[in-house]
PDB file of C-alpha atoms in Angstrom:
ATOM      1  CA  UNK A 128      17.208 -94.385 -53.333  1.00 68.00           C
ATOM      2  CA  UNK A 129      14.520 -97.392 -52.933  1.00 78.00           C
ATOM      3  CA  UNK A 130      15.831-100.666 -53.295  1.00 81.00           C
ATOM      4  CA  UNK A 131      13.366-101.971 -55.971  1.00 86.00           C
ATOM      5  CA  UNK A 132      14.685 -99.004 -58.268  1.00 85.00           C
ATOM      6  CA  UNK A 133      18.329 -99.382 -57.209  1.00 83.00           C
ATOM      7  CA  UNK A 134      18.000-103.900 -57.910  1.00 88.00           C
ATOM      8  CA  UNK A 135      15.864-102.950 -61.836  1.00 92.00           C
ATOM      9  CA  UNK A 136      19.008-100.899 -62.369  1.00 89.00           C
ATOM     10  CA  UNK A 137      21.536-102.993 -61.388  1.00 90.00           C
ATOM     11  CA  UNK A 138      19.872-105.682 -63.084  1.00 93.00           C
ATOM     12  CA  UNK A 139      19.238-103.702 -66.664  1.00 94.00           C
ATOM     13  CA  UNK A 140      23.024-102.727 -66.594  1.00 92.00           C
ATOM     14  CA  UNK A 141      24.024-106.707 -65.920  1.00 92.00           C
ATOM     15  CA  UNK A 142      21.900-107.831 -68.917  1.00 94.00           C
ATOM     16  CA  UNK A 143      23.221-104.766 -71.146  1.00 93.00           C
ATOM     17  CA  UNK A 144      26.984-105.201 -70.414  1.00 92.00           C
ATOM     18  CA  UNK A 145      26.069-109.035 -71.024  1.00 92.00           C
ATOM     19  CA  UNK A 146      24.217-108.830 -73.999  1.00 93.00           C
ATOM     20  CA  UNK A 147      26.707-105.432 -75.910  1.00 92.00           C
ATOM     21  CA  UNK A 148      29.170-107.573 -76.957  1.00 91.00           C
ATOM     22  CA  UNK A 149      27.052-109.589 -79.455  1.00 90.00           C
ATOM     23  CA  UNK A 150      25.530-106.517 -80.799  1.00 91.00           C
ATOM     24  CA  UNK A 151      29.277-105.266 -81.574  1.00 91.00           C
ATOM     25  CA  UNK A 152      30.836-108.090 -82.325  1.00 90.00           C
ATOM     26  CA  UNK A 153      30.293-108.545 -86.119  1.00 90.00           C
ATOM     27  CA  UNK A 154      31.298-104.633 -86.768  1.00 90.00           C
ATOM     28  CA  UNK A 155      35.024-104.957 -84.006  1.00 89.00           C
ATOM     29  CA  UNK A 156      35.349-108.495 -84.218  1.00 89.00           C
ATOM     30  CA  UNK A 157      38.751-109.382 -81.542  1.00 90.00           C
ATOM     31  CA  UNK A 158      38.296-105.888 -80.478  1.00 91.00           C
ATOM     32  CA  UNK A 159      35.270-106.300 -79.088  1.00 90.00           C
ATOM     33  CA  UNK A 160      36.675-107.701 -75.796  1.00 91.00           C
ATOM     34  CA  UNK A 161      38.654-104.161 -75.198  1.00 93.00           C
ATOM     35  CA  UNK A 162      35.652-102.044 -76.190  1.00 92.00           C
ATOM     36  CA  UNK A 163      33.613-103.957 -74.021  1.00 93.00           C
ATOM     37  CA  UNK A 164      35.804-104.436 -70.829  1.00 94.00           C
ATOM     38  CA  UNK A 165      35.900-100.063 -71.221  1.00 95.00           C
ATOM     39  CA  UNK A 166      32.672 -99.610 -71.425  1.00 94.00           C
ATOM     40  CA  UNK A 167      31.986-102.439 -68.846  1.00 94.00           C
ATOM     41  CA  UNK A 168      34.281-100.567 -66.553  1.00 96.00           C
ATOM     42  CA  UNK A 169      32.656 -97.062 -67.318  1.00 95.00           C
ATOM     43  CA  UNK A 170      29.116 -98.392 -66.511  1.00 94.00           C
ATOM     44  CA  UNK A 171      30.313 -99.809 -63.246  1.00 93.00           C
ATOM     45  CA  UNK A 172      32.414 -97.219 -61.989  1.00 94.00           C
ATOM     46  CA  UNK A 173      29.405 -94.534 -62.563  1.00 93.00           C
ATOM     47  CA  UNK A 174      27.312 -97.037 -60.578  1.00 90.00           C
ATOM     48  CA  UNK A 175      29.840 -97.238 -57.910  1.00 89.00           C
ATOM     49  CA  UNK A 176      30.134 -93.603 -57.842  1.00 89.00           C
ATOM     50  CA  UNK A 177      26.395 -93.238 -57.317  1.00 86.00           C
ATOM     51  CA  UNK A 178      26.461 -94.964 -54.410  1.00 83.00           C
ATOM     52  CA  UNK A 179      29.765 -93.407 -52.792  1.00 83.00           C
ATOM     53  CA  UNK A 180      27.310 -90.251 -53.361  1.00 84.00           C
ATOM     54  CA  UNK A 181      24.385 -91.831 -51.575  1.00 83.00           C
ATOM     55  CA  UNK A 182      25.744 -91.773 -47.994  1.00 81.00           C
ATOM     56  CA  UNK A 183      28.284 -88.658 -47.602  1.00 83.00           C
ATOM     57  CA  UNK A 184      28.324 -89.141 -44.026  1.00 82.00           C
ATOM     58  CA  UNK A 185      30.998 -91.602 -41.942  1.00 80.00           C
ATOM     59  CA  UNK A 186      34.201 -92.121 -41.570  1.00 81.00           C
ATOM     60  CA  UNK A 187      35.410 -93.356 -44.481  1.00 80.00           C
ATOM     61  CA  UNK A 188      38.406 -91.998 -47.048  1.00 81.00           C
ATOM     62  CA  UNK A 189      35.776 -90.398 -49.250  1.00 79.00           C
ATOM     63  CA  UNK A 190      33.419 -89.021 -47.034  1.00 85.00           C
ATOM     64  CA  UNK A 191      32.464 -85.372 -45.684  1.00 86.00           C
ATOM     65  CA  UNK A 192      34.600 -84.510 -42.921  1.00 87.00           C
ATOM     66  CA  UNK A 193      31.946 -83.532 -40.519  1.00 87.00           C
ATOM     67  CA  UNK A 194      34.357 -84.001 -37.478  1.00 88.00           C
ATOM     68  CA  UNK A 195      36.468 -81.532 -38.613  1.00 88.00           C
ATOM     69  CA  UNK A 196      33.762 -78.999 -39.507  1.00 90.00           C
ATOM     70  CA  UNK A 197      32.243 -79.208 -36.406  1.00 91.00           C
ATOM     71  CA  UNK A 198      34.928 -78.626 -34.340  1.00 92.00           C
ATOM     72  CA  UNK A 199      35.624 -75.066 -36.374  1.00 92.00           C
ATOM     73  CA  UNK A 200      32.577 -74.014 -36.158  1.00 93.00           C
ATOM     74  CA  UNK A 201      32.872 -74.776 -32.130  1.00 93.00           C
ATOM     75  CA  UNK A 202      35.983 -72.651 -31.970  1.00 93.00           C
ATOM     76  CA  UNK A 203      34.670 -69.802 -33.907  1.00 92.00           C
ATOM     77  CA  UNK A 204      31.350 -69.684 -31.501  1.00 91.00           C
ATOM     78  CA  UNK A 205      34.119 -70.161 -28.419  1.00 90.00           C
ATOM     79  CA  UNK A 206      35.753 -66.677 -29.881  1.00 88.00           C
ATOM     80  CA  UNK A 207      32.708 -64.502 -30.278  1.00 85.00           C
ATOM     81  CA  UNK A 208      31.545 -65.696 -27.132  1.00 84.00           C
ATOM     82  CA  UNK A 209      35.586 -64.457 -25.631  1.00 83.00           C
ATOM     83  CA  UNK A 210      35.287 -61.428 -27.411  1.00 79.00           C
ATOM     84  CA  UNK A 211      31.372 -60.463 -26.234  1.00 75.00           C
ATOM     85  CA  UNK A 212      32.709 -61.357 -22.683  1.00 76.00           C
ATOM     86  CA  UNK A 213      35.610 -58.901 -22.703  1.00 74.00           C
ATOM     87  CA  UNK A 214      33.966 -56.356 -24.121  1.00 66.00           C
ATOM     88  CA  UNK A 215      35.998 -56.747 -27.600  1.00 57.00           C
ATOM     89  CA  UNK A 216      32.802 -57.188 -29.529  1.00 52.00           C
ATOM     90  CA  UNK A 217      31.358 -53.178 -29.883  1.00 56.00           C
ATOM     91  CA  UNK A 218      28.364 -52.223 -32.373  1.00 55.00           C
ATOM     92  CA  UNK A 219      29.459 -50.771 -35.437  1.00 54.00           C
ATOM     93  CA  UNK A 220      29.551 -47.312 -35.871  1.00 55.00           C
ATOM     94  CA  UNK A 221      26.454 -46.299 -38.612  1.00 55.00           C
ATOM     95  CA  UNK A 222      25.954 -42.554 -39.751  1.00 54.00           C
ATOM     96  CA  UNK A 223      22.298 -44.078 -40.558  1.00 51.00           C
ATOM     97  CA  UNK A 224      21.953 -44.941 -36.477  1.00 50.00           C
ATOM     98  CA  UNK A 225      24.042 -42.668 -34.840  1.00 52.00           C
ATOM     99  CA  UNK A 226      23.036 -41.454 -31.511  1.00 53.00           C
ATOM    100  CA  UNK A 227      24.402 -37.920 -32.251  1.00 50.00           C
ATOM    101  CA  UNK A 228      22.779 -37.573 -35.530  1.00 55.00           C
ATOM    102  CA  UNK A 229      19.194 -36.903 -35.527  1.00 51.00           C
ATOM    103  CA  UNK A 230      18.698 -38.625 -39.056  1.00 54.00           C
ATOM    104  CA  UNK A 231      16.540 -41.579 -39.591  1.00 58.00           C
ATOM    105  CA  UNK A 232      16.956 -44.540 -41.529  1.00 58.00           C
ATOM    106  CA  UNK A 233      13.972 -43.014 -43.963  1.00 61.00           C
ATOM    107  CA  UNK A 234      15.718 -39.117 -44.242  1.00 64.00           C
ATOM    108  CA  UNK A 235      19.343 -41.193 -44.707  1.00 62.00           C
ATOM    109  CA  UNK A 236      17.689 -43.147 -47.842  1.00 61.00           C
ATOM    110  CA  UNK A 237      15.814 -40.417 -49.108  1.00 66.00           C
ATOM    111  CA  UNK A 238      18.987 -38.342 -48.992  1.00 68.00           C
ATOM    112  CA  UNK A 239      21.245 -40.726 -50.640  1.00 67.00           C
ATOM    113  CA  UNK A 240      18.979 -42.664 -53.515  1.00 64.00           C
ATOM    114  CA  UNK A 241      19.795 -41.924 -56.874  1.00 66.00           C
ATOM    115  CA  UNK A 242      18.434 -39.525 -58.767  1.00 66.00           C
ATOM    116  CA  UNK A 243      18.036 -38.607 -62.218  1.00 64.00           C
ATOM    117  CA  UNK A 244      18.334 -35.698 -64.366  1.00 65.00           C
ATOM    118  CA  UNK A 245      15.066 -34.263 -63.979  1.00 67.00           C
ATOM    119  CA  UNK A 246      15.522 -35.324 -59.794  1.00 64.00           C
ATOM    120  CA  UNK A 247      13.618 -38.551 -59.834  1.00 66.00           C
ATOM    121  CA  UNK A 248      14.756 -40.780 -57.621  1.00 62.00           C
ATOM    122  CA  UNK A 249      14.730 -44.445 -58.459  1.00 59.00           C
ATOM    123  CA  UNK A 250      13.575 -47.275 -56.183  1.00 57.00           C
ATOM    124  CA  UNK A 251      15.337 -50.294 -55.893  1.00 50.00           C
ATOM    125  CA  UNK A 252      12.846 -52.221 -58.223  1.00 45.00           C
ATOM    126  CA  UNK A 253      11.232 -52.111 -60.971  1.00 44.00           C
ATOM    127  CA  UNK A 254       7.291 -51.805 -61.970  1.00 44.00           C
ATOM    128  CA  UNK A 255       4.965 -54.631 -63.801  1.00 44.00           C
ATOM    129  CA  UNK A 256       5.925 -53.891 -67.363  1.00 44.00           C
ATOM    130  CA  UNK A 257       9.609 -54.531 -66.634  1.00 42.00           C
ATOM    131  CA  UNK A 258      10.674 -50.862 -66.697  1.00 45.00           C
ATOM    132  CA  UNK A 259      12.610 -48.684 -63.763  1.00 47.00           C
ATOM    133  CA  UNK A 260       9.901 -47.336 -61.079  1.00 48.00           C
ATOM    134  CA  UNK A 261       9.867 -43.990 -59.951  1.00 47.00           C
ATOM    135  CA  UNK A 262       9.020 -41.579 -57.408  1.00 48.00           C
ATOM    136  CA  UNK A 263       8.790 -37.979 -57.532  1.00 49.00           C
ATOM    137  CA  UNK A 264      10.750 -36.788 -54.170  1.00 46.00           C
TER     138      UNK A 264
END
């Protein structure tokens, strides 16, 4: 966030939280203070919050653990790369791509779409007008 917008902000909440207690005052009179020192402590708890938000990355209590994230991601890579190495990591058997078949992607889908009553098979969209597209097939 730029600093001339975050210092306008800052300095609009200072002179509402200073000035809300003599717009209240004559309707709460001695409870005032309490309404004030809540809302007071609202205001500048969301502003705190805003800029715990601002910078998710470090070290602190309240920040992303990116450490930690990191290094999972590093062991799952270290696996796959184990398991494509021994020879654990095989291509998955597809009736769509199998060697012994002689069916195509295109004669698996045509085979398998769905069809309708009258044996029109839908497409996975649909046409301009919002309705179900079809093709005679």
């Amino acid at each position: 966030m730029p600093f001339g917008y975050l210092a306008q902000q800052r300095i609009f909440m200072l002179i509402w939280l200073v000035t809300y207690p003599l717009a209240i005052a004559d309707e709460y009179r001695w409870a005032s203070i309490a309404v004030c020192a809540v809302v007071s402590f609202i205001m500048l708890k969301v502003d705190n919050i805003g800029i715990e938000i601002e910078h998710p990355f470090g070290t602190g209590r309240h920040d992303l653990p990116l450490e930690a994230i990191c290094i999972t991601i590093e062991k799952n890579l270290l696996e796959i790369l184990r398991r494509a190495e021994s020879r654990e990591l095989r291509p998955v058997e597809s009736p769509v791509y199998n060697r012994r078949s002689p069916q195509t992607a295109r004669q698996h889908w045509d085979a398998t779409r769905p069809r309708n009553r009258s044996g029109v098979a839908f497409l996975g969209g649909g046409d301009a007008n919002g309705g179900a597209a079809a093709v005679r097939g």
